[in-house]
């Protein structure tokens, strides 16, 4: 194992996941959902806390793991979470109840994000996390940047796509979309980008201008 791999593993293993989120993770796996890595969740929570987030959006609810991490960092925040699968939303509601999240702090929307996002208010949110429909990631990031305020952040987990993005030989549609997203945002004057290698990668895009 290389030093870089050892560092990555060590950093990942040091995360202490709250019990309620660990139970949501177990529920996710039972449903065949792969939740975000705990290290990604912890980083999202830190960003939510550091920005004093009050209004958050999540595309891809799963069984509630990433949403609980976001609210863990935003104890006064309100989360709007979108998923096309009613079964996933039901599991997430159960996870939120287990975590004693008041119903007023979580808004669950059943539907396709492509249909829901255009109806949401511009520049009204502090954080938008995008973890669904990888083939539409570019479209969703555009929506996310429209929805967040200046100083708000769009988060894209799994952006390294199992190591495929770093391998120039890999040119499937999803890998190419993630690679283009990373490359294009690195040179943008509209966002401040950062790419973390925790989990399967976390792209962070903080909006600088309208």
PDB file of C-alpha atoms in Angstrom:
ATOM      1  CA  UNK A   1       0.000   0.000   0.000  1.00  0.00           C
ATOM      2  CA  UNK A   2       1.352   3.437  -0.938  1.00  0.00           C
ATOM      3  CA  UNK A   3       1.646   6.257   1.557  1.00  0.00           C
ATOM      4  CA  UNK A   4      -1.196   8.087  -0.149  1.00  0.00           C
ATOM      5  CA  UNK A   5      -3.460   5.046   0.094  1.00  0.00           C
ATOM      6  CA  UNK A   6      -2.534   4.609   3.751  1.00  0.00           C
ATOM      7  CA  UNK A   7      -3.396   8.238   4.462  1.00  0.00           C
ATOM      8  CA  UNK A   8      -6.731   7.905   2.671  1.00  0.00           C
ATOM      9  CA  UNK A   9      -7.631   4.757   4.606  1.00  0.00           C
ATOM     10  CA  UNK A  10      -6.540   6.248   7.925  1.00  0.00           C
ATOM     11  CA  UNK A  11      -8.582   9.411   7.375  1.00  0.00           C
ATOM     12  CA  UNK A  12     -11.624   7.362   6.410  1.00  0.00           C
ATOM     13  CA  UNK A  13     -11.356   5.046   9.406  1.00  0.00           C
ATOM     14  CA  UNK A  14     -11.106   7.905  11.915  1.00  0.00           C
ATOM     15  CA  UNK A  15     -14.641   9.156  11.303  1.00  0.00           C
ATOM     16  CA  UNK A  16     -16.976   8.470  14.211  1.00  0.00           C
ATOM     17  CA  UNK A  17     -20.477   8.213  12.791  1.00  0.00           C
ATOM     18  CA  UNK A  18     -23.382   9.059  15.117  1.00  0.00           C
ATOM     19  CA  UNK A  19     -25.431   5.987  16.014  1.00  0.00           C
ATOM     20  CA  UNK A  20     -28.563   7.263  14.285  1.00  0.00           C
ATOM     21  CA  UNK A  21     -26.645   7.765  11.029  1.00  0.00           C
ATOM     22  CA  UNK A  22     -25.043   4.328  11.392  1.00  0.00           C
ATOM     23  CA  UNK A  23     -28.526   2.826  11.653  1.00  0.00           C
ATOM     24  CA  UNK A  24     -29.620   4.747   8.562  1.00  0.00           C
ATOM     25  CA  UNK A  25     -26.551   3.365   6.792  1.00  0.00           C
ATOM     26  CA  UNK A  26     -27.597  -0.174   7.729  1.00  0.00           C
ATOM     27  CA  UNK A  27     -31.115   0.499   6.429  1.00  0.00           C
ATOM     28  CA  UNK A  28     -29.615   1.801   3.175  1.00  0.00           C
ATOM     29  CA  UNK A  29     -27.605  -1.340   2.633  1.00  0.00           C
ATOM     30  CA  UNK A  30     -30.649  -3.518   3.335  1.00  0.00           C
ATOM     31  CA  UNK A  31     -32.468  -1.676   0.527  1.00  0.00           C
ATOM     32  CA  UNK A  32     -29.527  -2.088  -1.844  1.00  0.00           C
ATOM     33  CA  UNK A  33     -28.617   1.604  -1.643  1.00  0.00           C
ATOM     34  CA  UNK A  34     -24.962   2.613  -1.406  1.00  0.00           C
ATOM     35  CA  UNK A  35     -24.881   5.623   0.943  1.00  0.00           C
ATOM     36  CA  UNK A  36     -22.168   8.255   0.910  1.00  0.00           C
ATOM     37  CA  UNK A  37     -19.000   7.338   2.743  1.00  0.00           C
ATOM     38  CA  UNK A  38     -18.896   8.478   6.377  1.00  0.00           C
ATOM     39  CA  UNK A  39     -15.882  10.684   5.613  1.00  0.00           C
ATOM     40  CA  UNK A  40     -17.883  12.442   2.893  1.00  0.00           C
ATOM     41  CA  UNK A  41     -20.784  12.899   5.291  1.00  0.00           C
ATOM     42  CA  UNK A  42     -18.487  14.353   7.939  1.00  0.00           C
ATOM     43  CA  UNK A  43     -16.990  16.787   5.447  1.00  0.00           C
ATOM     44  CA  UNK A  44     -20.462  17.874   4.315  1.00  0.00           C
ATOM     45  CA  UNK A  45     -21.432  18.412   7.955  1.00  0.00           C
ATOM     46  CA  UNK A  46     -18.369  20.604   8.531  1.00  0.00           C
ATOM     47  CA  UNK A  47     -19.230  22.713   5.477  1.00  0.00           C
ATOM     48  CA  UNK A  48     -22.821  23.071   6.662  1.00  0.00           C
ATOM     49  CA  UNK A  49     -21.641  24.118  10.114  1.00  0.00           C
ATOM     50  CA  UNK A  50     -18.968  26.510   8.855  1.00  0.00           C
ATOM     51  CA  UNK A  51     -21.416  28.306   6.578  1.00  0.00           C
ATOM     52  CA  UNK A  52     -24.158  28.491   9.199  1.00  0.00           C
ATOM     53  CA  UNK A  53     -26.492  26.753   6.761  1.00  0.00           C
ATOM     54  CA  UNK A  54     -30.205  27.246   7.273  1.00  0.00           C
ATOM     55  CA  UNK A  55     -31.646  26.064   3.943  1.00  0.00           C
ATOM     56  CA  UNK A  56     -30.330  22.925   2.299  1.00  0.00           C
ATOM     57  CA  UNK A  57     -31.301  20.811  -0.705  1.00  0.00           C
ATOM     58  CA  UNK A  58     -30.412  17.209  -1.368  1.00  0.00           C
ATOM     59  CA  UNK A  59     -30.903  15.437  -4.678  1.00  0.00           C
ATOM     60  CA  UNK A  60     -31.015  11.715  -3.929  1.00  0.00           C
ATOM     61  CA  UNK A  61     -32.435  10.922  -0.493  1.00  0.00           C
ATOM     62  CA  UNK A  62     -31.571   7.257  -0.185  1.00  0.00           C
ATOM     63  CA  UNK A  63     -32.382   6.097   3.343  1.00  0.00           C
ATOM     64  CA  UNK A  64     -31.338   9.414   4.847  1.00  0.00           C
ATOM     65  CA  UNK A  65     -27.606   9.054   5.507  1.00  0.00           C
ATOM     66  CA  UNK A  66     -26.383  12.160   3.681  1.00  0.00           C
ATOM     67  CA  UNK A  67     -29.358  14.221   4.825  1.00  0.00           C
ATOM     68  CA  UNK A  68     -28.690  13.349   8.458  1.00  0.00           C
ATOM     69  CA  UNK A  69     -25.044  14.301   8.053  1.00  0.00           C
ATOM     70  CA  UNK A  70     -26.052  17.672   6.587  1.00  0.00           C
ATOM     71  CA  UNK A  71     -28.441  18.389   9.438  1.00  0.00           C
ATOM     72  CA  UNK A  72     -25.833  17.165  11.927  1.00  0.00           C
ATOM     73  CA  UNK A  73     -23.774  20.161  10.810  1.00  0.00           C
ATOM     74  CA  UNK A  74     -26.761  22.494  10.507  1.00  0.00           C
ATOM     75  CA  UNK A  75     -28.734  22.071  13.752  1.00  0.00           C
ATOM     76  CA  UNK A  76     -31.060  24.943  12.815  1.00  0.00           C
ATOM     77  CA  UNK A  77     -31.244  24.021   9.149  1.00  0.00           C
ATOM     78  CA  UNK A  78     -34.203  22.910   7.071  1.00  0.00           C
ATOM     79  CA  UNK A  79     -33.562  20.211   4.468  1.00  0.00           C
ATOM     80  CA  UNK A  80     -35.483  19.708   1.245  1.00  0.00           C
ATOM     81  CA  UNK A  81     -34.689  16.253  -0.088  1.00  0.00           C
ATOM     82  CA  UNK A  82     -35.773  14.863  -3.455  1.00  0.00           C
ATOM     83  CA  UNK A  83     -35.987  11.246  -4.579  1.00  0.00           C
ATOM     84  CA  UNK A  84     -37.968   9.445  -7.255  1.00  0.00           C
ATOM     85  CA  UNK A  85     -38.332   6.270  -5.145  1.00  0.00           C
ATOM     86  CA  UNK A  86     -41.134   6.317  -2.536  1.00  0.00           C
ATOM     87  CA  UNK A  87     -39.514   3.361  -0.754  1.00  0.00           C
ATOM     88  CA  UNK A  88     -36.336   5.359  -0.247  1.00  0.00           C
ATOM     89  CA  UNK A  89     -38.230   8.346   1.115  1.00  0.00           C
ATOM     90  CA  UNK A  90     -40.157   6.114   3.516  1.00  0.00           C
ATOM     91  CA  UNK A  91     -36.879   4.694   4.832  1.00  0.00           C
ATOM     92  CA  UNK A  92     -35.444   8.202   5.170  1.00  0.00           C
ATOM     93  CA  UNK A  93     -38.485   9.398   7.115  1.00  0.00           C
ATOM     94  CA  UNK A  94     -37.990   6.492   9.498  1.00  0.00           C
ATOM     95  CA  UNK A  95     -34.294   7.365   9.866  1.00  0.00           C
ATOM     96  CA  UNK A  96     -35.120  11.008  10.572  1.00  0.00           C
ATOM     97  CA  UNK A  97     -37.694  10.011  13.169  1.00  0.00           C
ATOM     98  CA  UNK A  98     -35.107   7.753  14.781  1.00  0.00           C
ATOM     99  CA  UNK A  99     -32.745  10.741  14.922  1.00  0.00           C
ATOM    100  CA  UNK A 100     -35.537  12.869  16.427  1.00  0.00           C
ATOM    101  CA  UNK A 101     -35.406  15.397  13.597  1.00  0.00           C
ATOM    102  CA  UNK A 102     -38.573  17.529  13.893  1.00  0.00           C
ATOM    103  CA  UNK A 103     -40.871  17.161  10.903  1.00  0.00           C
ATOM    104  CA  UNK A 104     -40.642  20.911  10.276  1.00  0.00           C
ATOM    105  CA  UNK A 105     -36.930  20.542   9.526  1.00  0.00           C
ATOM    106  CA  UNK A 106     -37.282  18.043   6.685  1.00  0.00           C
ATOM    107  CA  UNK A 107     -39.305  18.344   3.507  1.00  0.00           C
ATOM    108  CA  UNK A 108     -39.521  15.129   1.481  1.00  0.00           C
ATOM    109  CA  UNK A 109     -40.405  15.452  -2.210  1.00  0.00           C
ATOM    110  CA  UNK A 110     -41.230  12.432  -4.346  1.00  0.00           C
ATOM    111  CA  UNK A 111     -40.311  13.060  -7.958  1.00  0.00           C
ATOM    112  CA  UNK A 112     -37.628  13.390 -10.565  1.00  0.00           C
ATOM    113  CA  UNK A 113     -35.144  16.109  -9.724  1.00  0.00           C
ATOM    114  CA  UNK A 114     -35.236  17.298 -13.336  1.00  0.00           C
ATOM    115  CA  UNK A 115     -38.914  18.142 -12.827  1.00  0.00           C
ATOM    116  CA  UNK A 116     -38.655  19.537  -9.293  1.00  0.00           C
ATOM    117  CA  UNK A 117     -35.541  21.729  -9.464  1.00  0.00           C
ATOM    118  CA  UNK A 118     -36.782  24.225 -12.087  1.00  0.00           C
ATOM    119  CA  UNK A 119     -39.642  25.157  -9.735  1.00  0.00           C
ATOM    120  CA  UNK A 120     -37.383  25.968  -6.783  1.00  0.00           C
ATOM    121  CA  UNK A 121     -36.358  29.509  -5.846  1.00  0.00           C
ATOM    122  CA  UNK A 122     -33.098  30.949  -7.121  1.00  0.00           C
ATOM    123  CA  UNK A 123     -30.339  31.996  -4.706  1.00  0.00           C
ATOM    124  CA  UNK A 124     -32.389  30.715  -1.763  1.00  0.00           C
ATOM    125  CA  UNK A 125     -30.209  27.925  -0.393  1.00  0.00           C
ATOM    126  CA  UNK A 126     -26.923  27.569   1.432  1.00  0.00           C
ATOM    127  CA  UNK A 127     -25.986  24.064   0.305  1.00  0.00           C
ATOM    128  CA  UNK A 128     -27.150  21.779  -2.500  1.00  0.00           C
ATOM    129  CA  UNK A 129     -25.903  18.173  -2.447  1.00  0.00           C
ATOM    130  CA  UNK A 130     -26.196  16.201  -5.691  1.00  0.00           C
ATOM    131  CA  UNK A 131     -26.108  12.417  -5.285  1.00  0.00           C
ATOM    132  CA  UNK A 132     -28.436  10.955  -7.906  1.00  0.00           C
ATOM    133  CA  UNK A 133     -28.772  10.321 -11.638  1.00  0.00           C
ATOM    134  CA  UNK A 134     -25.059  10.502 -12.389  1.00  0.00           C
ATOM    135  CA  UNK A 135     -25.756  10.704 -16.109  1.00  0.00           C
ATOM    136  CA  UNK A 136     -27.432  14.076 -15.484  1.00  0.00           C
ATOM    137  CA  UNK A 137     -24.798  15.498 -13.147  1.00  0.00           C
ATOM    138  CA  UNK A 138     -23.951  18.469 -15.382  1.00  0.00           C
ATOM    139  CA  UNK A 139     -27.600  19.493 -15.585  1.00  0.00           C
ATOM    140  CA  UNK A 140     -28.073  19.135 -11.843  1.00  0.00           C
ATOM    141  CA  UNK A 141     -24.956  21.160 -11.043  1.00  0.00           C
ATOM    142  CA  UNK A 142     -26.292  23.982 -13.225  1.00  0.00           C
ATOM    143  CA  UNK A 143     -29.534  23.889 -11.250  1.00  0.00           C
ATOM    144  CA  UNK A 144     -27.604  23.695  -7.985  1.00  0.00           C
ATOM    145  CA  UNK A 145     -25.572  26.785  -8.777  1.00  0.00           C
ATOM    146  CA  UNK A 146     -28.768  28.619  -9.656  1.00  0.00           C
ATOM    147  CA  UNK A 147     -30.357  27.628  -6.348  1.00  0.00           C
ATOM    148  CA  UNK A 148     -27.509  28.497  -3.968  1.00  0.00           C
ATOM    149  CA  UNK A 149     -26.862  32.041  -2.791  1.00  0.00           C
ATOM    150  CA  UNK A 150     -23.555  33.760  -3.376  1.00  0.00           C
ATOM    151  CA  UNK A 151     -21.275  32.112  -0.827  1.00  0.00           C
ATOM    152  CA  UNK A 152     -23.373  28.944  -0.946  1.00  0.00           C
ATOM    153  CA  UNK A 153     -21.901  25.605  -1.964  1.00  0.00           C
ATOM    154  CA  UNK A 154     -22.840  22.783  -4.327  1.00  0.00           C
ATOM    155  CA  UNK A 155     -21.533  19.379  -3.241  1.00  0.00           C
ATOM    156  CA  UNK A 156     -21.069  16.464  -5.646  1.00  0.00           C
ATOM    157  CA  UNK A 157     -20.017  13.183  -3.968  1.00  0.00           C
ATOM    158  CA  UNK A 158     -18.724  10.122  -5.877  1.00  0.00           C
ATOM    159  CA  UNK A 159     -17.210  12.457  -8.442  1.00  0.00           C
ATOM    160  CA  UNK A 160     -14.102  10.280  -8.915  1.00  0.00           C
ATOM    161  CA  UNK A 161     -16.390   7.437 -10.007  1.00  0.00           C
ATOM    162  CA  UNK A 162     -14.486   4.500  -8.560  1.00  0.00           C
ATOM    163  CA  UNK A 163     -11.139   5.726  -9.864  1.00  0.00           C
ATOM    164  CA  UNK A 164     -12.369   5.880 -13.446  1.00  0.00           C
ATOM    165  CA  UNK A 165     -12.138   9.677 -13.722  1.00  0.00           C
ATOM    166  CA  UNK A 166      -8.406   9.594 -13.010  1.00  0.00           C
ATOM    167  CA  UNK A 167      -7.857   6.948 -15.700  1.00  0.00           C
ATOM    168  CA  UNK A 168      -7.668   8.672 -19.129  1.00  0.00           C
ATOM    169  CA  UNK A 169      -8.491   5.378 -20.844  1.00  0.00           C
ATOM    170  CA  UNK A 170     -12.005   5.404 -19.354  1.00  0.00           C
ATOM    171  CA  UNK A 171     -14.372   7.313 -21.622  1.00  0.00           C
ATOM    172  CA  UNK A 172     -17.893   6.118 -20.808  1.00  0.00           C
ATOM    173  CA  UNK A 173     -20.581   8.793 -20.593  1.00  0.00           C
ATOM    174  CA  UNK A 174     -20.713   9.125 -16.800  1.00  0.00           C
ATOM    175  CA  UNK A 175     -16.934   9.182 -16.379  1.00  0.00           C
ATOM    176  CA  UNK A 176     -16.608  11.768 -19.131  1.00  0.00           C
ATOM    177  CA  UNK A 177     -19.323  13.921 -17.541  1.00  0.00           C
ATOM    178  CA  UNK A 178     -17.605  13.892 -14.150  1.00  0.00           C
ATOM    179  CA  UNK A 179     -14.223  14.583 -15.728  1.00  0.00           C
ATOM    180  CA  UNK A 180     -15.635  17.509 -17.717  1.00  0.00           C
ATOM    181  CA  UNK A 181     -17.345  18.891 -14.608  1.00  0.00           C
ATOM    182  CA  UNK A 182     -14.099  18.863 -12.631  1.00  0.00           C
ATOM    183  CA  UNK A 183     -12.028  20.366 -15.422  1.00  0.00           C
ATOM    184  CA  UNK A 184     -14.505  23.082 -16.365  1.00  0.00           C
ATOM    185  CA  UNK A 185     -15.130  24.260 -12.815  1.00  0.00           C
ATOM    186  CA  UNK A 186     -11.406  24.452 -12.019  1.00  0.00           C
ATOM    187  CA  UNK A 187     -11.071  27.325 -14.472  1.00  0.00           C
ATOM    188  CA  UNK A 188     -14.359  29.051 -13.676  1.00  0.00           C
ATOM    189  CA  UNK A 189     -14.530  32.611 -12.372  1.00  0.00           C
ATOM    190  CA  UNK A 190     -18.048  32.011 -11.047  1.00  0.00           C
ATOM    191  CA  UNK A 191     -17.168  29.382  -8.445  1.00  0.00           C
ATOM    192  CA  UNK A 192     -14.412  28.515  -6.007  1.00  0.00           C
ATOM    193  CA  UNK A 193     -13.778  24.781  -6.569  1.00  0.00           C
ATOM    194  CA  UNK A 194     -12.103  22.172  -4.377  1.00  0.00           C
ATOM    195  CA  UNK A 195     -11.806  18.444  -5.002  1.00  0.00           C
ATOM    196  CA  UNK A 196     -11.424  16.144  -2.020  1.00  0.00           C
ATOM    197  CA  UNK A 197     -10.455  12.482  -2.389  1.00  0.00           C
ATOM    198  CA  UNK A 198     -12.405  11.320   0.680  1.00  0.00           C
ATOM    199  CA  UNK A 199     -14.744   8.446  -0.046  1.00  0.00           C
ATOM    200  CA  UNK A 200     -15.119   8.276  -3.808  1.00  0.00           C
ATOM    201  CA  UNK A 201     -14.390  11.973  -4.151  1.00  0.00           C
ATOM    202  CA  UNK A 202     -16.258  15.125  -3.155  1.00  0.00           C
ATOM    203  CA  UNK A 203     -16.362  18.140  -5.461  1.00  0.00           C
ATOM    204  CA  UNK A 204     -17.128  21.381  -3.628  1.00  0.00           C
ATOM    205  CA  UNK A 205     -18.225  24.440  -5.611  1.00  0.00           C
ATOM    206  CA  UNK A 206     -18.774  27.682  -3.717  1.00  0.00           C
ATOM    207  CA  UNK A 207     -20.668  30.283  -5.723  1.00  0.00           C
ATOM    208  CA  UNK A 208     -18.853  33.599  -6.113  1.00  0.00           C
ATOM    209  CA  UNK A 209     -21.161  35.554  -8.408  1.00  0.00           C
ATOM    210  CA  UNK A 210     -24.746  35.567  -9.616  1.00  0.00           C
TER     211      UNK A 210
END
